[in-house]
Each structure stands twice: as C-alpha cells, then as structure tokens.
C-alpha cells in the first residue's frame, strides 16, 4: 500500500481483493495502519463469516492446517474482524452463486451469506454456473461491477 500511495501521490488507496485477500485486507485495515491508508475496499468471494461446512469439516477432523481453523464460522479470528463492525472503511462485496452447494447458495467454496459484509455499503450477488469461486474473476459482469464500485 505504501508503494501504491507513493507511486500515485495519493493519501489513500482502493483495495480490490479476492477470497482470502479480502480477509487479509480487512485485517490490515483493522489491526494495521490500513484504516488511515485505505479509502475503499472491494471484496470478491471472500469468506468474511467463514468457509463452507464441507471445508470446515476437514479442520474438525484434523485434516486442515491450523490456520484453517480460524476460518471456521465464529472463530476467535473472524469474530475479532467482524465485531463490533465488519466495515471500517466503505466496503463493497461481490459474491457468486453457481448453485455449487446442496444446502445453501454458494460459489462452490464460500456461502453467499458468509461472504456479505453486514455493514457493506453495497453488495452484489451474481447467479449462474460461470460464477464459481475462481472463475467469477474472469467474468465481464464482475469486472464491470468492480469498476462501478471503484468509481462510486
């Protein structure tokens, strides 16, 4: 971020991130110096409120890495990010729903309900098979929405 601010001669930056990048960006904003250096945050398919149950199951039986445990819903780590507010700068979320989960809307990795920031300025959900967790980044509609959020 420091390099971006220096190169652009700006006081604050806009961060656009995908998946865990959204979690890392929010950590930087809340616990680093990001609250004074980030103007806006756009996240795409980020598990703000935890990963889907199938992935959580792997950590429950000891097959996930120790850091994966912190991505379980209501983990100490996620609770520290999400409360009292999950958005310390203007935040925008983009989620995909490719019907890849049996029990709830999701992009195959992250449930839509867990990817939306409760205090987000705006949230958008794209529906269709092309909006799988990774491939949604290649969709023109997602790119257009990111640009709209950046310009807002």
PDB file of C-alpha atoms in Angstrom:
ATOM      1  CA  UNK A   1       0.000   0.000   0.000  1.00  0.00           C
ATOM      2  CA  UNK A   2       2.852   2.349   0.846  1.00  0.00           C
ATOM      3  CA  UNK A   3       4.317   1.857  -2.633  1.00  0.00           C
ATOM      4  CA  UNK A   4       0.957   2.482  -4.302  1.00  0.00           C
ATOM      5  CA  UNK A   5       0.455   5.680  -2.320  1.00  0.00           C
ATOM      6  CA  UNK A   6       3.953   6.844  -3.179  1.00  0.00           C
ATOM      7  CA  UNK A   7       3.598   5.996  -6.883  1.00  0.00           C
ATOM      8  CA  UNK A   8       0.186   7.643  -7.211  1.00  0.00           C
ATOM      9  CA  UNK A   9       0.900  10.576  -4.906  1.00  0.00           C
ATOM     10  CA  UNK A  10      -2.351   9.824  -3.065  1.00  0.00           C
ATOM     11  CA  UNK A  11      -3.164   9.732   0.654  1.00  0.00           C
ATOM     12  CA  UNK A  12      -5.370   6.635   0.415  1.00  0.00           C
ATOM     13  CA  UNK A  13      -5.749   3.602  -1.826  1.00  0.00           C
ATOM     14  CA  UNK A  14      -8.631   1.458  -3.016  1.00  0.00           C
ATOM     15  CA  UNK A  15      -8.122  -2.265  -2.447  1.00  0.00           C
ATOM     16  CA  UNK A  16      -9.778  -4.873  -4.674  1.00  0.00           C
ATOM     17  CA  UNK A  17      -9.290  -8.401  -3.372  1.00  0.00           C
ATOM     18  CA  UNK A  18     -10.494 -11.958  -3.894  1.00  0.00           C
ATOM     19  CA  UNK A  19     -11.153 -14.735  -1.385  1.00  0.00           C
ATOM     20  CA  UNK A  20      -8.583 -14.688   1.432  1.00  0.00           C
ATOM     21  CA  UNK A  21      -7.272 -11.408   0.046  1.00  0.00           C
ATOM     22  CA  UNK A  22     -10.441  -9.815   1.410  1.00  0.00           C
ATOM     23  CA  UNK A  23      -9.734 -11.225   4.858  1.00  0.00           C
ATOM     24  CA  UNK A  24      -6.108 -10.053   4.748  1.00  0.00           C
ATOM     25  CA  UNK A  25      -7.180  -6.604   3.560  1.00  0.00           C
ATOM     26  CA  UNK A  26      -9.663  -6.269   6.387  1.00  0.00           C
ATOM     27  CA  UNK A  27      -7.016  -7.412   8.884  1.00  0.00           C
ATOM     28  CA  UNK A  28      -4.679  -4.711   7.562  1.00  0.00           C
ATOM     29  CA  UNK A  29      -7.435  -2.103   7.852  1.00  0.00           C
ATOM     30  CA  UNK A  30      -8.438  -3.084  11.374  1.00  0.00           C
ATOM     31  CA  UNK A  31      -5.165  -4.094  13.012  1.00  0.00           C
ATOM     32  CA  UNK A  32      -2.521  -2.476  10.795  1.00  0.00           C
ATOM     33  CA  UNK A  33      -2.270   1.059   9.517  1.00  0.00           C
ATOM     34  CA  UNK A  34      -4.890   0.497   6.838  1.00  0.00           C
ATOM     35  CA  UNK A  35      -7.694   2.493   8.418  1.00  0.00           C
ATOM     36  CA  UNK A  36      -5.798   5.681   7.598  1.00  0.00           C
ATOM     37  CA  UNK A  37      -4.469   4.498   4.219  1.00  0.00           C
ATOM     38  CA  UNK A  38      -7.420   2.729   2.609  1.00  0.00           C
ATOM     39  CA  UNK A  39     -10.196   4.776   1.046  1.00  0.00           C
ATOM     40  CA  UNK A  40     -12.388   1.871  -0.035  1.00  0.00           C
ATOM     41  CA  UNK A  41     -12.420  -1.941  -0.084  1.00  0.00           C
ATOM     42  CA  UNK A  42     -13.984  -4.200  -2.734  1.00  0.00           C
ATOM     43  CA  UNK A  43     -14.016  -7.928  -1.963  1.00  0.00           C
ATOM     44  CA  UNK A  44     -14.937 -10.771  -4.302  1.00  0.00           C
ATOM     45  CA  UNK A  45     -15.886 -14.178  -2.908  1.00  0.00           C
ATOM     46  CA  UNK A  46     -14.277 -13.543   0.467  1.00  0.00           C
ATOM     47  CA  UNK A  47     -15.257 -15.800   3.390  1.00  0.00           C
ATOM     48  CA  UNK A  48     -15.865 -12.915   5.826  1.00  0.00           C
ATOM     49  CA  UNK A  49     -18.010 -15.086   8.098  1.00  0.00           C
ATOM     50  CA  UNK A  50     -16.277 -18.425   7.500  1.00  0.00           C
ATOM     51  CA  UNK A  51     -15.818 -21.169   4.942  1.00  0.00           C
ATOM     52  CA  UNK A  52     -18.498 -23.617   3.919  1.00  0.00           C
ATOM     53  CA  UNK A  53     -19.297 -26.589   6.118  1.00  0.00           C
ATOM     54  CA  UNK A  54     -17.564 -29.197   3.933  1.00  0.00           C
ATOM     55  CA  UNK A  55     -14.272 -27.308   4.242  1.00  0.00           C
ATOM     56  CA  UNK A  56     -14.882 -26.695   7.946  1.00  0.00           C
ATOM     57  CA  UNK A  57     -15.384 -30.463   8.390  1.00  0.00           C
ATOM     58  CA  UNK A  58     -11.805 -31.118   7.241  1.00  0.00           C
ATOM     59  CA  UNK A  59     -10.426 -28.932  10.022  1.00  0.00           C
ATOM     60  CA  UNK A  60     -12.789 -30.569  12.522  1.00  0.00           C
ATOM     61  CA  UNK A  61     -11.245 -33.981  11.847  1.00  0.00           C
ATOM     62  CA  UNK A  62      -7.672 -32.673  11.839  1.00  0.00           C
ATOM     63  CA  UNK A  63      -7.019 -32.614   8.085  1.00  0.00           C
ATOM     64  CA  UNK A  64      -6.872 -28.831   7.711  1.00  0.00           C
ATOM     65  CA  UNK A  65      -3.925 -26.638   8.560  1.00  0.00           C
ATOM     66  CA  UNK A  66      -4.049 -24.890  11.927  1.00  0.00           C
ATOM     67  CA  UNK A  67      -4.695 -21.558  10.227  1.00  0.00           C
ATOM     68  CA  UNK A  68      -7.758 -23.068   8.544  1.00  0.00           C
ATOM     69  CA  UNK A  69      -9.315 -23.487  11.967  1.00  0.00           C
ATOM     70  CA  UNK A  70      -9.512 -19.711  12.176  1.00  0.00           C
ATOM     71  CA  UNK A  71     -11.695 -19.679   9.052  1.00  0.00           C
ATOM     72  CA  UNK A  72     -14.457 -21.651  10.742  1.00  0.00           C
ATOM     73  CA  UNK A  73     -17.620 -19.622  11.399  1.00  0.00           C
ATOM     74  CA  UNK A  74     -17.463 -17.779  14.746  1.00  0.00           C
ATOM     75  CA  UNK A  75     -13.742 -18.443  15.233  1.00  0.00           C
ATOM     76  CA  UNK A  76     -11.893 -16.049  17.506  1.00  0.00           C
ATOM     77  CA  UNK A  77     -10.068 -14.664  14.481  1.00  0.00           C
ATOM     78  CA  UNK A  78     -13.193 -13.946  12.423  1.00  0.00           C
ATOM     79  CA  UNK A  79     -15.053 -12.581  15.431  1.00  0.00           C
ATOM     80  CA  UNK A  80     -12.188 -10.148  16.047  1.00  0.00           C
ATOM     81  CA  UNK A  81     -12.505  -8.938  12.443  1.00  0.00           C
ATOM     82  CA  UNK A  82     -16.300  -8.765  12.375  1.00  0.00           C
ATOM     83  CA  UNK A  83     -17.222  -7.175  15.699  1.00  0.00           C
ATOM     84  CA  UNK A  84     -18.216  -4.563  16.657  1.00  0.00           C
ATOM     85  CA  UNK A  85     -18.211  -3.582  12.950  1.00  0.00           C
ATOM     86  CA  UNK A  86     -17.180  -5.598   9.919  1.00  0.00           C
ATOM     87  CA  UNK A  87     -16.529  -2.493   7.772  1.00  0.00           C
ATOM     88  CA  UNK A  88     -14.201   0.244   8.988  1.00  0.00           C
ATOM     89  CA  UNK A  89     -13.922   1.841   5.537  1.00  0.00           C
ATOM     90  CA  UNK A  90     -16.544   1.981   2.776  1.00  0.00           C
ATOM     91  CA  UNK A  91     -16.779  -1.672   1.717  1.00  0.00           C
ATOM     92  CA  UNK A  92     -18.406  -3.432  -1.211  1.00  0.00           C
ATOM     93  CA  UNK A  93     -18.898  -7.174  -1.595  1.00  0.00           C
ATOM     94  CA  UNK A  94     -19.346  -9.288  -4.699  1.00  0.00           C
ATOM     95  CA  UNK A  95     -20.481 -12.888  -4.318  1.00  0.00           C
ATOM     96  CA  UNK A  96     -21.112 -15.676  -6.785  1.00  0.00           C
ATOM     97  CA  UNK A  97     -23.834 -18.285  -6.678  1.00  0.00           C
ATOM     98  CA  UNK A  98     -23.242 -21.150  -9.069  1.00  0.00           C
ATOM     99  CA  UNK A  99     -25.560 -23.481  -7.096  1.00  0.00           C
ATOM    100  CA  UNK A 100     -22.440 -25.482  -6.187  1.00  0.00           C
ATOM    101  CA  UNK A 101     -23.644 -26.354  -2.683  1.00  0.00           C
ATOM    102  CA  UNK A 102     -26.514 -28.574  -1.645  1.00  0.00           C
ATOM    103  CA  UNK A 103     -27.656 -26.695   1.431  1.00  0.00           C
ATOM    104  CA  UNK A 104     -27.286 -23.008   0.573  1.00  0.00           C
ATOM    105  CA  UNK A 105     -26.346 -20.553  -2.172  1.00  0.00           C
ATOM    106  CA  UNK A 106     -22.589 -20.523  -2.738  1.00  0.00           C
ATOM    107  CA  UNK A 107     -19.803 -20.249  -5.292  1.00  0.00           C
ATOM    108  CA  UNK A 108     -18.576 -23.768  -4.551  1.00  0.00           C
ATOM    109  CA  UNK A 109     -16.297 -22.576  -1.739  1.00  0.00           C
ATOM    110  CA  UNK A 110     -17.970 -19.691   0.098  1.00  0.00           C
ATOM    111  CA  UNK A 111     -21.638 -19.396   1.043  1.00  0.00           C
ATOM    112  CA  UNK A 112     -23.193 -16.152  -0.200  1.00  0.00           C
ATOM    113  CA  UNK A 113     -24.488 -15.447   3.309  1.00  0.00           C
ATOM    114  CA  UNK A 114     -20.935 -15.686   4.695  1.00  0.00           C
ATOM    115  CA  UNK A 115     -19.339 -13.523   2.011  1.00  0.00           C
ATOM    116  CA  UNK A 116     -21.506 -10.451   2.525  1.00  0.00           C
ATOM    117  CA  UNK A 117     -20.280  -7.869   4.983  1.00  0.00           C
ATOM    118  CA  UNK A 118     -23.198  -6.835   7.168  1.00  0.00           C
ATOM    119  CA  UNK A 119     -22.094  -3.196   7.146  1.00  0.00           C
ATOM    120  CA  UNK A 120     -21.135  -3.127   3.451  1.00  0.00           C
ATOM    121  CA  UNK A 121     -22.037  -0.005   1.528  1.00  0.00           C
ATOM    122  CA  UNK A 122     -23.310  -2.268  -1.274  1.00  0.00           C
ATOM    123  CA  UNK A 123     -23.390  -5.981  -2.019  1.00  0.00           C
ATOM    124  CA  UNK A 124     -23.967  -7.796  -5.311  1.00  0.00           C
ATOM    125  CA  UNK A 125     -24.623 -11.484  -5.962  1.00  0.00           C
ATOM    126  CA  UNK A 126     -24.086 -12.900  -9.443  1.00  0.00           C
ATOM    127  CA  UNK A 127     -26.108 -16.013 -10.302  1.00  0.00           C
ATOM    128  CA  UNK A 128     -25.119 -18.720 -12.770  1.00  0.00           C
ATOM    129  CA  UNK A 129     -22.735 -21.599 -13.351  1.00  0.00           C
ATOM    130  CA  UNK A 130     -19.988 -19.225 -14.518  1.00  0.00           C
ATOM    131  CA  UNK A 131     -19.816 -17.619 -11.063  1.00  0.00           C
ATOM    132  CA  UNK A 132     -17.715 -20.331  -9.430  1.00  0.00           C
ATOM    133  CA  UNK A 133     -15.271 -19.148  -6.769  1.00  0.00           C
ATOM    134  CA  UNK A 134     -12.232 -18.672  -9.014  1.00  0.00           C
ATOM    135  CA  UNK A 135     -13.770 -18.391 -12.481  1.00  0.00           C
ATOM    136  CA  UNK A 136     -16.017 -15.480 -11.485  1.00  0.00           C
ATOM    137  CA  UNK A 137     -12.901 -13.307 -11.701  1.00  0.00           C
ATOM    138  CA  UNK A 138     -12.898 -13.858 -15.461  1.00  0.00           C
ATOM    139  CA  UNK A 139     -16.490 -12.723 -15.965  1.00  0.00           C
ATOM    140  CA  UNK A 140     -17.011  -9.336 -17.673  1.00  0.00           C
ATOM    141  CA  UNK A 141     -20.025  -8.542 -15.461  1.00  0.00           C
ATOM    142  CA  UNK A 142     -17.890  -8.941 -12.335  1.00  0.00           C
ATOM    143  CA  UNK A 143     -15.182  -6.680 -13.785  1.00  0.00           C
ATOM    144  CA  UNK A 144     -17.807  -4.061 -14.633  1.00  0.00           C
ATOM    145  CA  UNK A 145     -19.218  -4.217 -11.104  1.00  0.00           C
ATOM    146  CA  UNK A 146     -15.744  -3.816  -9.611  1.00  0.00           C
ATOM    147  CA  UNK A 147     -15.176  -0.726 -11.766  1.00  0.00           C
ATOM    148  CA  UNK A 148     -18.565   0.683 -10.752  1.00  0.00           C
ATOM    149  CA  UNK A 149     -17.702   0.207  -7.067  1.00  0.00           C
ATOM    150  CA  UNK A 150     -14.268   1.773  -7.535  1.00  0.00           C
ATOM    151  CA  UNK A 151     -15.792   4.816  -9.272  1.00  0.00           C
ATOM    152  CA  UNK A 152     -18.624   5.211  -6.717  1.00  0.00           C
TER     153      UNK A 152
END
